[in-house]
Coordinates of C-alpha atoms in Angstrom, one line a residue:
X1 CA -0.1 0.1 0.0
X2 CA 1.4 3.4 -1.0
X3 CA 1.7 6.3 1.3
X4 CA -1.0 8.0 -0.6
X5 CA -3.3 5.2 -0.2
X6 CA -2.5 4.8 3.5
X7 CA -3.3 8.5 4.0
X8 CA -6.6 7.9 2.2
X9 CA -7.5 4.8 4.3
X10 CA -7.1 6.7 7.3
X11 CA -9.4 9.4 6.0
X12 CA -12.2 7.0 5.1
X13 CA -14.9 5.3 7.0
X14 CA -18.1 3.5 5.7
X15 CA -20.2 5.9 3.8
X16 CA -21.1 3.4 1.0
X17 CA -23.1 1.0 3.2
X18 CA -24.1 3.6 6.1
X19 CA -25.8 6.0 3.4
X20 CA -28.0 3.3 1.7
X21 CA -31.8 3.2 2.4
X22 CA -33.2 0.0 4.0
X23 CA -34.0 -2.6 1.3
X24 CA -31.9 -0.6 -1.5
X25 CA -28.9 -2.6 -2.9
X26 CA -27.6 0.9 -3.9
X27 CA -26.1 -0.7 -7.2
X28 CA -27.8 1.6 -9.4
X29 CA -27.3 4.9 -7.4
X30 CA -25.3 7.6 -8.8
X31 CA -22.6 9.0 -6.5
X32 CA -22.7 12.8 -5.7
X33 CA -19.8 14.8 -4.9
X34 CA -20.1 18.1 -3.0
X35 CA -17.5 20.7 -4.3
X36 CA -17.2 23.3 -1.6
X37 CA -14.9 26.3 -1.0
X38 CA -14.8 29.7 -0.1
X39 CA -15.1 32.7 -2.5
X40 CA -12.6 32.6 -5.3
X41 CA -10.9 29.5 -4.2
X42 CA -10.8 27.9 -7.3
X43 CA -13.8 25.5 -7.2
X44 CA -15.1 26.5 -10.8
X45 CA -11.5 26.0 -12.3
X46 CA -11.5 22.5 -10.8
X47 CA -14.9 21.7 -11.9
X48 CA -14.1 22.9 -15.6
X49 CA -11.1 20.8 -15.5
X50 CA -12.9 17.7 -14.4
X51 CA -15.5 18.4 -17.1
X52 CA -12.7 18.8 -19.7
X53 CA -10.7 15.8 -18.8
X54 CA -13.3 13.3 -17.2
X55 CA -11.2 10.2 -17.6
X56 CA -14.0 8.5 -19.7
X57 CA -16.7 9.3 -17.1
X58 CA -20.0 11.0 -18.0
X59 CA -20.2 13.8 -15.3
X60 CA -23.3 15.8 -14.5
X61 CA -22.4 19.2 -12.8
X62 CA -24.8 21.2 -10.8
X63 CA -23.9 24.9 -10.3
X64 CA -24.9 27.1 -7.7
X65 CA -23.9 30.7 -7.5
X66 CA -24.6 34.1 -5.4
X67 CA -26.6 36.6 -7.3
X68 CA -29.1 36.4 -10.1
X69 CA -26.5 36.1 -12.8
X70 CA -24.9 32.5 -12.7
X71 CA -21.5 33.5 -14.0
X72 CA -20.0 30.1 -12.8
X73 CA -22.4 28.1 -15.3
X74 CA -20.8 30.0 -18.1
X75 CA -17.3 28.7 -17.0
X76 CA -17.8 25.6 -19.3
X77 CA -17.6 27.9 -22.2
X78 CA -15.0 26.8 -24.5
X79 CA -15.7 23.1 -24.2
X80 CA -17.5 21.5 -27.2
X81 CA -21.2 21.8 -26.5
X82 CA -23.5 19.3 -28.1
X83 CA -26.7 21.2 -27.1
X84 CA -28.0 23.9 -24.8
X85 CA -31.2 24.7 -23.1
X86 CA -31.7 27.7 -20.7
X87 CA -30.8 25.7 -17.8
X88 CA -28.7 22.7 -19.2
X89 CA -25.8 22.3 -21.3
X90 CA -24.7 19.2 -23.0
X91 CA -21.1 18.4 -23.7
X92 CA -20.0 16.3 -26.6
X93 CA -17.6 14.3 -24.3
X94 CA -20.9 12.9 -22.4
X95 CA -20.8 15.3 -19.8
X96 CA -23.5 18.0 -18.8
X97 CA -23.6 21.3 -16.8
X98 CA -27.1 22.4 -15.4
X99 CA -28.2 25.3 -13.0
X100 CA -29.4 24.4 -9.4
X101 CA -33.3 24.8 -8.9
X102 CA -34.6 25.8 -5.6
X103 CA -34.7 22.2 -4.5
X104 CA -31.3 20.5 -4.9
X105 CA -33.0 17.0 -4.2
X106 CA -35.2 17.5 -7.2
X107 CA -32.1 18.4 -9.6
X108 CA -30.4 15.4 -8.3
X109 CA -33.3 13.0 -8.7
X110 CA -34.0 14.2 -12.2
X111 CA -30.3 13.6 -13.1
X112 CA -30.1 10.3 -11.5
X113 CA -33.4 9.1 -13.0
X114 CA -32.2 10.1 -16.3
X115 CA -29.4 7.2 -16.1
X116 CA -27.2 9.6 -18.2
X117 CA -24.2 10.1 -15.7
X118 CA -21.6 8.2 -14.0
X119 CA -21.2 10.7 -11.3
X120 CA -22.7 14.1 -10.3
X121 CA -20.6 17.1 -8.9
X122 CA -22.7 19.8 -7.0
X123 CA -20.5 23.0 -6.7
X124 CA -21.6 25.0 -3.8
X125 CA -21.8 28.7 -3.5
X126 CA -18.7 30.2 -1.9
X127 CA -20.5 30.7 1.5
X128 CA -23.0 27.7 1.5
X129 CA -22.6 25.2 4.3
X130 CA -21.8 22.0 2.5
X131 CA -23.2 19.7 5.2
X132 CA -26.6 21.1 4.0
X133 CA -26.0 19.9 0.4
X134 CA -24.4 16.8 1.6
X135 CA -27.5 15.8 3.3
X136 CA -29.8 16.7 0.5
X137 CA -27.7 14.5 -1.8
X138 CA -28.2 11.7 0.9
X139 CA -31.9 12.1 0.9
X140 CA -32.5 12.1 -3.1
X141 CA -33.7 8.9 -4.6
X142 CA -31.2 7.3 -6.9
X143 CA -28.4 9.1 -5.3
X144 CA -25.6 8.4 -2.6
X145 CA -23.2 10.9 -1.3
X146 CA -19.9 10.3 -2.6
X147 CA -18.1 12.8 -0.5
X148 CA -17.2 16.3 0.0
X149 CA -14.3 18.0 -1.5
X150 CA -13.1 21.7 -0.2
X151 CA -11.0 23.8 -2.4
X152 CA -8.6 26.2 -0.4
X153 CA -6.7 29.1 -1.9
X154 CA -2.8 28.8 -1.3
X155 CA -2.6 32.8 -1.8
X156 CA -5.6 33.4 0.7
X157 CA -5.8 30.7 3.1
X158 CA -3.5 32.4 5.9
X159 CA -5.3 35.6 5.8
X160 CA -8.7 34.0 5.6
X161 CA -8.2 32.0 8.5
X162 CA -7.0 35.1 10.6
X163 CA -10.1 37.0 9.5
X164 CA -12.6 36.9 12.2
X165 CA -15.6 37.0 9.9
X166 CA -14.2 34.8 7.1
X167 CA -12.2 32.4 9.2
X168 CA -15.3 30.3 10.8
X169 CA -16.7 29.6 7.4
X170 CA -13.5 28.6 5.7
X171 CA -12.8 26.1 8.7
X172 CA -16.2 24.8 8.4
X173 CA -15.9 23.9 4.8
X174 CA -12.7 22.4 5.7
X175 CA -14.1 20.3 8.6
X176 CA -16.9 18.9 6.7
X177 CA -14.8 17.7 3.9
X178 CA -13.2 14.3 3.5
X179 CA -10.6 15.7 0.9
X180 CA -8.9 19.1 0.7
X181 CA -7.7 20.5 -2.6
X182 CA -4.9 23.2 -2.1
X183 CA -5.3 25.3 -5.3
X184 CA -2.9 28.0 -6.9
X185 CA 0.1 26.2 -5.2
X186 CA 2.1 27.6 -8.1
X187 CA 1.4 31.2 -7.1
X188 CA 3.4 30.7 -3.8
X189 CA 6.7 29.1 -2.9
X190 CA 7.5 25.5 -1.9
X191 CA 8.0 26.2 1.7
X192 CA 4.9 28.2 2.0
X193 CA 2.9 25.1 0.4
X194 CA 4.5 22.9 2.9
X195 CA 3.5 25.3 5.7
X196 CA -0.1 25.5 4.5
X197 CA -0.4 21.7 4.1
X198 CA 0.8 21.4 7.7
X199 CA -1.7 23.9 9.0
X200 CA -4.5 22.1 7.1
X201 CA -3.3 18.6 8.7
X202 CA -3.9 20.4 12.2
X203 CA -7.2 21.9 11.3
X204 CA -8.5 18.5 9.7
X205 CA -6.4 15.7 11.1
X206 CA -6.6 12.7 8.6
X207 CA -7.8 14.5 5.7
X208 CA -5.9 14.0 2.5
X209 CA -4.4 17.3 1.3
X210 CA -4.0 17.5 -2.5
X211 CA -1.9 20.4 -4.1
X212 CA -3.3 21.5 -7.5
X213 CA -2.3 23.8 -10.3
X214 CA -4.8 25.2 -12.8
X215 CA -7.6 22.9 -11.3
X216 CA -6.1 19.6 -12.3
X217 CA -6.8 16.7 -9.9
X218 CA -7.2 13.3 -10.9
X219 CA -11.1 12.4 -11.2
X220 CA -10.4 9.0 -9.3
X221 CA -9.6 11.2 -6.4
X222 CA -12.5 13.7 -6.7
X223 CA -15.1 11.2 -7.4
X224 CA -13.8 7.9 -5.8
X225 CA -15.0 8.3 -2.2
X226 CA -18.0 6.0 -2.7
X227 CA -15.8 3.3 -3.6
X228 CA -13.6 3.4 -0.5
X229 CA -16.0 5.3 2.1
X230 CA -15.7 8.6 3.7
X231 CA -17.3 10.3 6.7
X232 CA -18.2 13.8 7.5
X233 CA -20.1 15.6 10.4
X234 CA -23.8 15.4 10.0
X235 CA -24.7 18.4 12.2
X236 CA -26.3 21.2 9.8
X237 CA -25.4 24.8 11.0
X238 CA -27.3 28.0 9.9
X239 CA -25.9 29.9 7.1
X240 CA -22.2 30.0 8.1
X241 CA -21.2 33.6 6.7
X242 CA -23.6 36.3 5.5
X243 CA -22.7 38.4 2.4
X244 CA -24.3 40.8 -0.2
X245 CA -24.2 40.8 -3.7
X246 CA -25.0 43.2 -6.5
X247 CA -24.9 42.8 -10.1
X248 CA -23.6 45.9 -12.2
X249 CA -24.4 45.9 -15.9
X250 CA -22.5 48.6 -17.7
X251 CA -24.4 50.8 -19.9
X252 CA -21.6 51.3 -22.4
X253 CA -18.1 49.9 -23.1
X254 CA -15.4 50.5 -20.4
X255 CA -11.9 51.4 -20.9
X256 CA -9.7 48.3 -19.5
X257 CA -7.3 50.6 -18.0
X258 CA -10.0 52.3 -16.1
X259 CA -11.4 49.0 -15.0
X260 CA -8.0 47.8 -13.8
X261 CA -7.5 51.4 -11.9
X262 CA -10.9 50.4 -10.2
X263 CA -10.0 47.0 -9.1
X264 CA -6.4 48.2 -8.0
X265 CA -7.9 50.5 -5.5
X266 CA -11.3 48.8 -5.0
X267 CA -13.7 49.8 -2.0
X268 CA -13.1 48.0 1.4
X269 CA -15.4 45.2 1.9
X270 CA -15.1 43.8 -1.6
X271 CA -14.6 39.9 -1.4
X272 CA -15.3 38.6 -4.7
X273 CA -16.1 40.2 -8.3
X274 CA -16.5 38.2 -11.5
X275 CA -18.0 38.8 -14.8
X276 CA -17.7 40.5 -18.2
X277 CA -17.7 43.8 -19.8
X278 CA -17.4 45.3 -23.2
X279 CA -14.3 47.2 -23.9
X280 CA -14.1 50.4 -26.1
X281 CA -12.1 48.5 -28.7
X282 CA -15.0 46.3 -29.4
X283 CA -14.0 43.2 -27.5
X284 CA -15.2 41.5 -24.5
X285 CA -13.3 40.9 -21.4
X286 CA -13.6 38.8 -18.5
X287 CA -12.8 39.9 -14.7
X288 CA -12.1 37.7 -11.9
X289 CA -11.3 39.2 -8.5
X290 CA -10.4 37.6 -4.9
X291 CA -10.0 40.3 -2.3
X292 CA -7.0 42.5 -3.5
X293 CA -6.0 39.8 -6.2
X294 CA -7.7 40.4 -9.6
X295 CA -7.0 39.9 -13.3
X296 CA -8.6 41.1 -16.7
X297 CA -8.2 39.1 -19.7
X298 CA -9.9 38.8 -23.1
X299 CA -13.0 36.6 -22.9
X300 CA -13.0 33.3 -24.9
X301 CA -16.5 34.2 -26.5
X302 CA -18.8 37.0 -26.1
X303 CA -21.0 37.6 -23.3
X304 CA -23.7 39.9 -22.1
X305 CA -21.9 42.6 -19.9
X306 CA -22.5 42.1 -16.2
X307 CA -20.1 42.1 -13.1
X308 CA -21.3 40.2 -10.0
X309 CA -19.8 41.8 -6.7
X310 CA -19.8 40.0 -3.6
X311 CA -19.0 42.2 -0.3
X312 CA -19.1 41.8 3.4
X313 CA -22.1 43.8 4.0
X314 CA -25.2 45.4 2.1
X315 CA -23.7 48.9 2.7
X316 CA -20.4 47.8 1.2
X317 CA -21.7 46.1 -2.0
X318 CA -24.1 49.2 -2.4
X319 CA -20.9 51.6 -2.3
X320 CA -18.9 49.4 -4.7
X321 CA -21.6 49.1 -7.3
X322 CA -22.3 52.7 -7.3
X323 CA -18.5 53.3 -7.7
X324 CA -18.1 50.9 -10.3
X325 CA -21.2 52.0 -12.3
X326 CA -19.6 55.4 -12.8
X327 CA -17.0 54.0 -15.1
X328 CA -19.9 53.7 -17.8

């Protein structure tokens, strides 16, 4: 047994048998993996990579997002699309991506009943309690909980854990997970990666911590918990972290340099921003921001201009939206 397998065996318990309903062999149940992680941790990058490189599996992804514009659902853009409906996208590799309806169990049961997927991945919003989603997966007919995977940002983790508001939500996500993905390790040095891995080991003893660059993780690690078993805390807390969101719809094209200057000195309280805007040169640009870290790049395809802002309070998001809107 390899060290990796030994670490995994230390993490896992008996979920496959324990989660089965009485009288149900579970042989036809579809495994559901809950993908959690704080705002900007890299969940969508992990999900997109999984859909792009599914190792021959047919994966159904269910995406959830804060705010009325579901930006993350469009993260699969660039993959080969076979068909599209308002709430579902079919990919040519057999995978699918659909929006989360109000009742998660209803969405999961519909996907499981269609018998079109080998596995289902539910991407939680950045502030959702993953235990709530995990219990919904357990209760959905035709499904069994495969596990909970938490994605944490190597660049932001230390500061997040030290933040009195953010820290409890991040710790909760790590605590519920059976597997922790340390993303963006290429953005920090090796000593910092080792220190963060050690800290995660103390926060969540026995959990496997897997480093990732550009979201690349072996699908067998992400989706294989049901085969080996995994346990997670079943207590469901109230929403662990309150945030406020707003959508800014640019009235006209923006100058890229002006948008960059805005994010360089963005208002306090801005935690996350993502979306697209039209530039004065006729192009479409994507913006992604986590705290004070941001990037603006040409979009892979055209999108309706919209920027989602997520802040620590309603007052903060109102101020940020008003300030950003002035660019237009």
